[in-house]
Amino acid sequence: MSSIAPTLPLNDNHTIPAIGYGTGHLTDDNAPDLVPFALECGYRLLDTAARYDNEVGVGRGVRESSVDRAEIMVTTKLRGSQHGSETARQALEVSLSRLGLDYVDLYLIHWPLPRIDKYVESWETMIAMRDEGLIRSIGTSNFNPDHIDRLERETGVLPAVNQIERHLEWPQAQKCEYQAERGIVTQAWSPLRLAGPVLDSSTVTSIGGQHGVNPGQVALRWHIQSGVVPIPHSTNRDRIAANFDVFTFELSDDEMASLATLDSGDRLGGDPLTHEEF
Ligand SMILES: NC(=O)c1ccc[n+]([C@@H]2O[C@H](COP(=O)([O-])OP(=O)(O)OC[C@H]3O[C@@H](n4cnc5c(N)ncnc54)[C@H](OP(=O)(O)O)[C@@H]3O)[C@@H](O)[C@H]2O)c1
């Protein structure tokens, strides 16, 4: 359990760990304790965002951890209010300064905000900042295939990652397939559906019973066997450790098929076509 996760290839010749630690609800106060703990458990991928207002704490956790910074894939995101050519550059500079790092491994556009229509110019700046060494890999979050097609058409550069809402009730199979065909790794946010009732369903609990694991571990293993990178969040040390302990059992084809029947279309977050957050 203390070994590190396997990795998946990215379309830019880098790699990404098969599971990450989501820091969405951490604060600058608890991140400096919990981030090093997650790294001790074996996580090597961290997910934060300018909008989470915890980059200072997450960066402190990275710097104070006994794990080499070079082994850790640090992700942060461009918030809506900073879309644009020059503003995207300023936003990354502020994030790097808050994190106390001189580069990030993965920088994502948090939401496409099609009404504002500045995601392509933001992307052009991100390509330039990647080429300058400030970012290792660039990607998107909550982008639909149409948004990704436009990035490719106008810049020739596909995202390495698209991070989307994905859980047993909203598996977004078609979107994952579209992304896989283009070598874009799908990351799943709210991979446990915020510990929602689906984890108590008999389908999930009976599969967990077969393997001697808890329902959250079943859900995380389902993502991993779907080729998707989940980024579960927890502030509870036992659950942080257990959520990483998903590489010692395998779900059968029948179990994967019964988990697929839990798709209820019930999403938690907004529609990328209309959702706006700044
Ligand atoms: N790109 C985006 O727009 C976007 C949107 C939302 C989230 N995210 C990212 O995705 C990460 C994860 O998403 P999320 O935090 O919304 O949802 P999540 O990981 O699905 O659920 C987290 C919740 O589940 C509980 N939990 C954790 N492990 C559990 C387990 N094994 N069994 C039962 N309950 C468990 C946690 O409580 P305890 O703390 O008590 O364990 C917490 O309340 C965020 O931290 C953030 O980094 C990105």
XYZ file of C-alpha atoms and ligand atoms in Angstrom:
326
model
C 0.000 0.000 0.000
C 2.912 2.342 0.487
C 4.131 1.833 -3.101
C 3.258 4.458 -5.675
C 0.502 4.225 -8.278
C 1.022 2.953 -11.834
C 1.046 5.653 -14.503
C -0.771 6.276 -17.781
C 0.852 7.862 -20.840
C -0.152 11.388 -21.861
C -0.292 12.577 -25.482
C 2.653 14.958 -24.830
C 5.169 12.244 -23.858
C 4.709 12.765 -20.118
C 2.842 10.386 -17.802
C 0.167 10.726 -15.133
C -0.446 8.629 -12.008
C -3.546 6.420 -12.160
C -5.073 8.120 -9.083
C -4.714 11.551 -7.486
C -5.601 13.363 -4.277
C -8.284 16.044 -4.666
C -7.748 19.053 -2.435
C -10.935 20.927 -3.348
C -12.179 21.285 0.228
C -8.820 21.700 1.964
C -7.761 25.019 3.458
C -4.399 26.698 3.893
C -4.626 25.462 7.508
C -5.110 21.717 6.996
C -3.424 21.225 3.595
C 0.133 21.435 5.037
C -0.667 18.341 7.179
C -2.880 16.366 4.829
C -0.900 16.801 1.596
C 2.305 15.237 3.044
C 0.163 12.460 4.541
C -1.375 11.713 1.126
C 2.111 11.659 -0.420
C 3.263 9.208 2.288
C 0.324 6.962 1.355
C 1.670 6.866 -2.212
C -0.299 9.546 -4.082
C 1.890 11.425 -6.564
C -0.823 13.505 -8.267
C -2.374 16.504 -6.497
C -5.339 18.525 -7.719
C -5.871 22.110 -6.651
C -7.158 25.282 -8.360
C -6.793 29.019 -7.971
C -10.478 29.043 -7.096
C -10.027 26.683 -4.113
C -8.068 29.386 -2.329
C -5.692 26.801 -0.844
C -2.673 26.931 -3.155
C -0.525 28.365 -0.350
C -1.294 25.399 1.919
C -1.003 22.797 -0.835
C 2.362 24.250 -1.909
C 3.580 24.197 1.676
C 2.533 20.547 1.926
C 4.510 19.747 -1.227
C 7.612 21.585 -0.061
C 7.503 20.156 3.476
C 6.883 16.571 2.356
C 9.761 14.090 2.399
C 8.864 13.172 -1.206
C 10.971 14.885 -3.877
C 9.115 17.720 -5.596
C 10.195 16.233 -8.962
C 8.192 13.066 -8.208
C 4.967 14.966 -7.568
C 2.532 15.993 -10.293
C 1.047 19.273 -9.088
C -2.098 20.434 -10.872
C -3.737 23.823 -10.638
C -6.356 25.586 -12.745
C -7.080 28.863 -14.510
C -10.190 30.416 -12.986
C -12.946 32.050 -15.035
C -12.113 35.636 -14.082
C -8.600 35.218 -15.532
C -9.507 33.943 -19.008
C -7.668 35.899 -21.699
C -4.228 36.187 -23.155
C -2.374 38.404 -20.657
C -4.636 37.567 -17.703
C -3.936 33.839 -18.086
C -0.216 34.586 -17.829
C -0.714 36.743 -14.732
C -2.924 34.036 -13.205
C -0.245 31.372 -13.561
C 2.365 33.721 -12.089
C 0.123 34.279 -9.043
C -0.569 30.531 -8.682
C 3.160 29.704 -8.867
C 3.915 32.328 -6.263
C 1.155 31.020 -3.951
C 2.334 27.442 -4.427
C 5.951 28.483 -3.931
C 6.955 26.481 -7.019
C 8.733 27.450 -10.216
C 6.588 25.261 -12.457
C 3.362 23.248 -12.319
C 3.077 19.830 -13.862
C -0.469 20.250 -15.113
C -2.390 23.470 -15.732
C -6.075 23.214 -16.643
C -8.670 25.714 -17.851
C -11.222 25.191 -15.065
C -14.410 25.749 -17.147
C -14.797 26.719 -20.827
C -17.209 29.655 -20.244
C -18.371 29.679 -23.892
C -20.368 32.903 -23.453
C -17.172 34.770 -22.516
C -15.434 33.082 -25.460
C -11.854 33.503 -24.292
C -10.818 29.899 -23.838
C -8.942 29.738 -27.148
C -6.801 32.795 -26.369
C -6.191 31.430 -22.858
C -5.102 28.157 -24.453
C -2.660 29.940 -26.792
C -1.036 31.561 -23.758
C -0.892 28.210 -21.969
C 0.878 26.661 -24.971
C 3.452 29.472 -24.837
C 3.923 29.097 -21.063
C 4.361 25.351 -21.500
C 7.041 26.002 -24.119
C 8.759 28.402 -21.681
C 8.928 25.634 -19.035
C 6.426 27.136 -16.587
C 4.030 24.230 -17.141
C 4.798 20.620 -18.015
C 1.422 19.523 -19.424
C -1.630 21.559 -20.370
C -5.225 20.471 -20.237
C -8.823 21.411 -19.745
C -11.623 20.772 -17.296
C -15.332 20.520 -18.005
C -14.763 20.888 -21.759
C -17.191 19.267 -24.204
C -15.947 17.594 -27.393
C -16.948 20.714 -29.401
C -14.709 22.910 -27.230
C -11.802 20.481 -27.610
C -12.333 20.229 -31.379
C -12.136 24.028 -31.563
C -8.874 24.121 -29.589
C -7.391 21.617 -32.003
C -8.718 23.424 -35.079
C -7.462 26.850 -33.987
C -4.163 25.919 -32.287
C -3.289 22.383 -33.420
C -2.780 21.385 -29.765
C -5.028 18.908 -27.965
C -5.290 18.886 -24.164
C -3.297 16.149 -22.416
C -6.124 15.799 -19.880
C -9.785 16.777 -19.643
C -11.077 16.687 -16.066
C -14.836 16.107 -15.940
C -17.535 15.193 -13.462
C -17.663 11.410 -13.481
C -19.064 8.887 -11.051
C -21.252 5.790 -11.073
C -24.419 7.849 -11.656
C -22.904 10.042 -14.410
C -20.240 7.987 -16.151
C -20.184 10.060 -19.369
C -19.138 7.026 -21.406
C -19.330 8.756 -24.799
C -17.208 11.687 -23.674
C -14.602 9.300 -22.232
C -14.553 7.390 -25.508
C -14.122 10.583 -27.559
C -11.214 11.592 -25.295
C -9.557 8.158 -25.367
C -9.664 8.174 -29.190
C -7.598 11.384 -29.114
C -5.157 10.212 -26.453
C -6.681 12.650 -23.940
C -6.691 11.221 -20.408
C -10.012 11.600 -18.613
C -9.778 12.672 -14.991
C -12.874 12.176 -12.813
C -13.922 14.879 -10.365
C -16.348 13.934 -7.573
C -15.361 10.327 -8.368
C -17.255 9.123 -5.256
C -20.233 11.365 -6.049
C -19.459 13.104 -2.763
C -20.013 9.788 -0.946
C -23.629 9.841 -2.171
C -26.237 7.078 -1.739
C -25.036 5.198 -4.828
C -22.189 3.880 -2.655
C -24.824 2.222 -0.424
C -26.555 0.484 -3.326
C -26.625 -3.308 -3.109
C -24.741 -3.540 -6.417
C -21.774 -1.664 -4.978
C -21.841 -3.140 -1.476
C -22.112 -6.739 -2.702
C -19.146 -6.265 -5.082
C -17.221 -4.715 -2.183
C -18.107 -7.734 -0.039
C -16.767 -10.124 -2.707
C -13.400 -8.364 -2.674
C -13.247 -7.411 1.006
C -13.112 -3.688 0.176
C -15.375 -0.731 0.962
C -17.840 0.835 -1.528
C -15.582 3.833 -2.159
C -12.783 1.493 -3.179
C -15.143 -0.289 -5.601
C -16.033 3.040 -7.224
C -12.390 4.117 -7.504
C -11.354 0.750 -8.957
C -14.186 1.058 -11.523
C -12.724 4.406 -12.692
C -9.222 2.958 -12.919
C -10.362 -0.093 -14.899
C -12.263 2.287 -17.222
C -8.922 3.985 -17.992
C -9.961 7.083 -16.037
C -7.925 8.866 -13.337
C -10.030 9.549 -10.208
C -9.023 12.329 -7.811
C -10.912 11.480 -4.601
C -10.957 13.995 -1.788
C -10.966 13.233 1.914
C -9.862 14.957 5.091
C -10.001 11.655 6.995
C -6.615 9.903 7.171
C -8.078 6.379 7.131
C -10.103 7.185 4.018
C -7.194 8.975 2.308
C -5.146 5.794 2.773
C -7.963 3.382 1.841
C -8.794 5.353 -1.318
C -5.243 4.771 -2.522
C -5.398 1.056 -1.698
C -7.138 0.057 -4.942
C -4.388 -1.740 -6.819
C -4.565 -5.151 -5.124
C -7.921 -6.371 -6.467
C -9.580 -6.487 -9.858
C -13.238 -6.194 -10.872
C -14.498 -8.849 -13.288
C -16.141 -7.990 -16.612
C -19.504 -8.929 -15.079
C -18.903 -6.627 -12.120
C -17.902 -3.769 -14.445
C -21.102 -4.417 -16.444
C -23.328 -4.334 -13.355
C -21.686 -1.096 -12.174
C -22.501 0.394 -15.597
C -26.222 -0.120 -14.864
C -26.044 2.485 -12.060
C -25.939 5.334 -14.621
C -28.960 7.461 -13.655
C -27.930 10.604 -15.522
C -27.912 12.432 -12.197
C -25.082 14.957 -12.367
C -23.920 17.135 -9.481
C -22.383 20.089 -11.281
C -23.307 22.515 -14.010
C -23.589 22.010 -17.761
C -20.316 23.145 -19.399
C -22.335 24.961 -22.073
C -23.922 27.311 -19.558
C -22.161 26.969 -16.199
C -20.257 30.087 -15.197
C -17.925 30.524 -12.266
C -15.268 33.122 -11.929
N -12.793 20.587 -12.158
C -13.866 20.819 -11.436
O -14.754 21.573 -11.836
C -13.998 20.150 -10.095
C -15.225 20.178 -9.415
C -15.323 19.526 -8.179
C -14.219 18.872 -7.647
N -13.008 18.879 -8.314
C -11.831 18.167 -7.760
O -12.189 16.814 -7.522
C -11.856 16.463 -6.182
C -12.805 15.398 -5.662
O -14.153 15.796 -5.802
P -15.153 16.055 -4.577
O -14.392 16.435 -3.383
O -16.210 16.984 -5.091
O -15.897 14.652 -4.393
P -15.535 13.150 -3.982
O -14.073 12.916 -3.987
O -16.418 12.303 -4.828
O -16.128 13.045 -2.508
C -15.503 13.595 -1.391
C -16.402 13.290 -0.189
O -16.486 11.882 0.020
C -16.065 11.535 1.338
N -15.237 10.325 1.174
C -13.951 10.252 0.730
N -13.553 8.973 0.613
C -14.608 8.208 0.980
C -14.812 6.801 1.059
N -13.863 5.917 0.723
N -16.019 6.361 1.488
C -16.991 7.236 1.826
N -16.864 8.583 1.774
C -15.684 9.056 1.344
C -15.300 12.723 1.864
O -15.545 12.904 3.240
P -14.338 12.841 4.323
O -13.491 14.054 4.079
O -15.041 12.871 5.632
O -13.625 11.540 4.061
C -15.893 13.893 1.094
O -17.038 14.388 1.761
C -11.927 17.794 -5.430
O -11.229 17.741 -4.205
C -11.317 18.724 -6.439
O -9.907 18.627 -6.378
C -12.898 19.497 -9.527
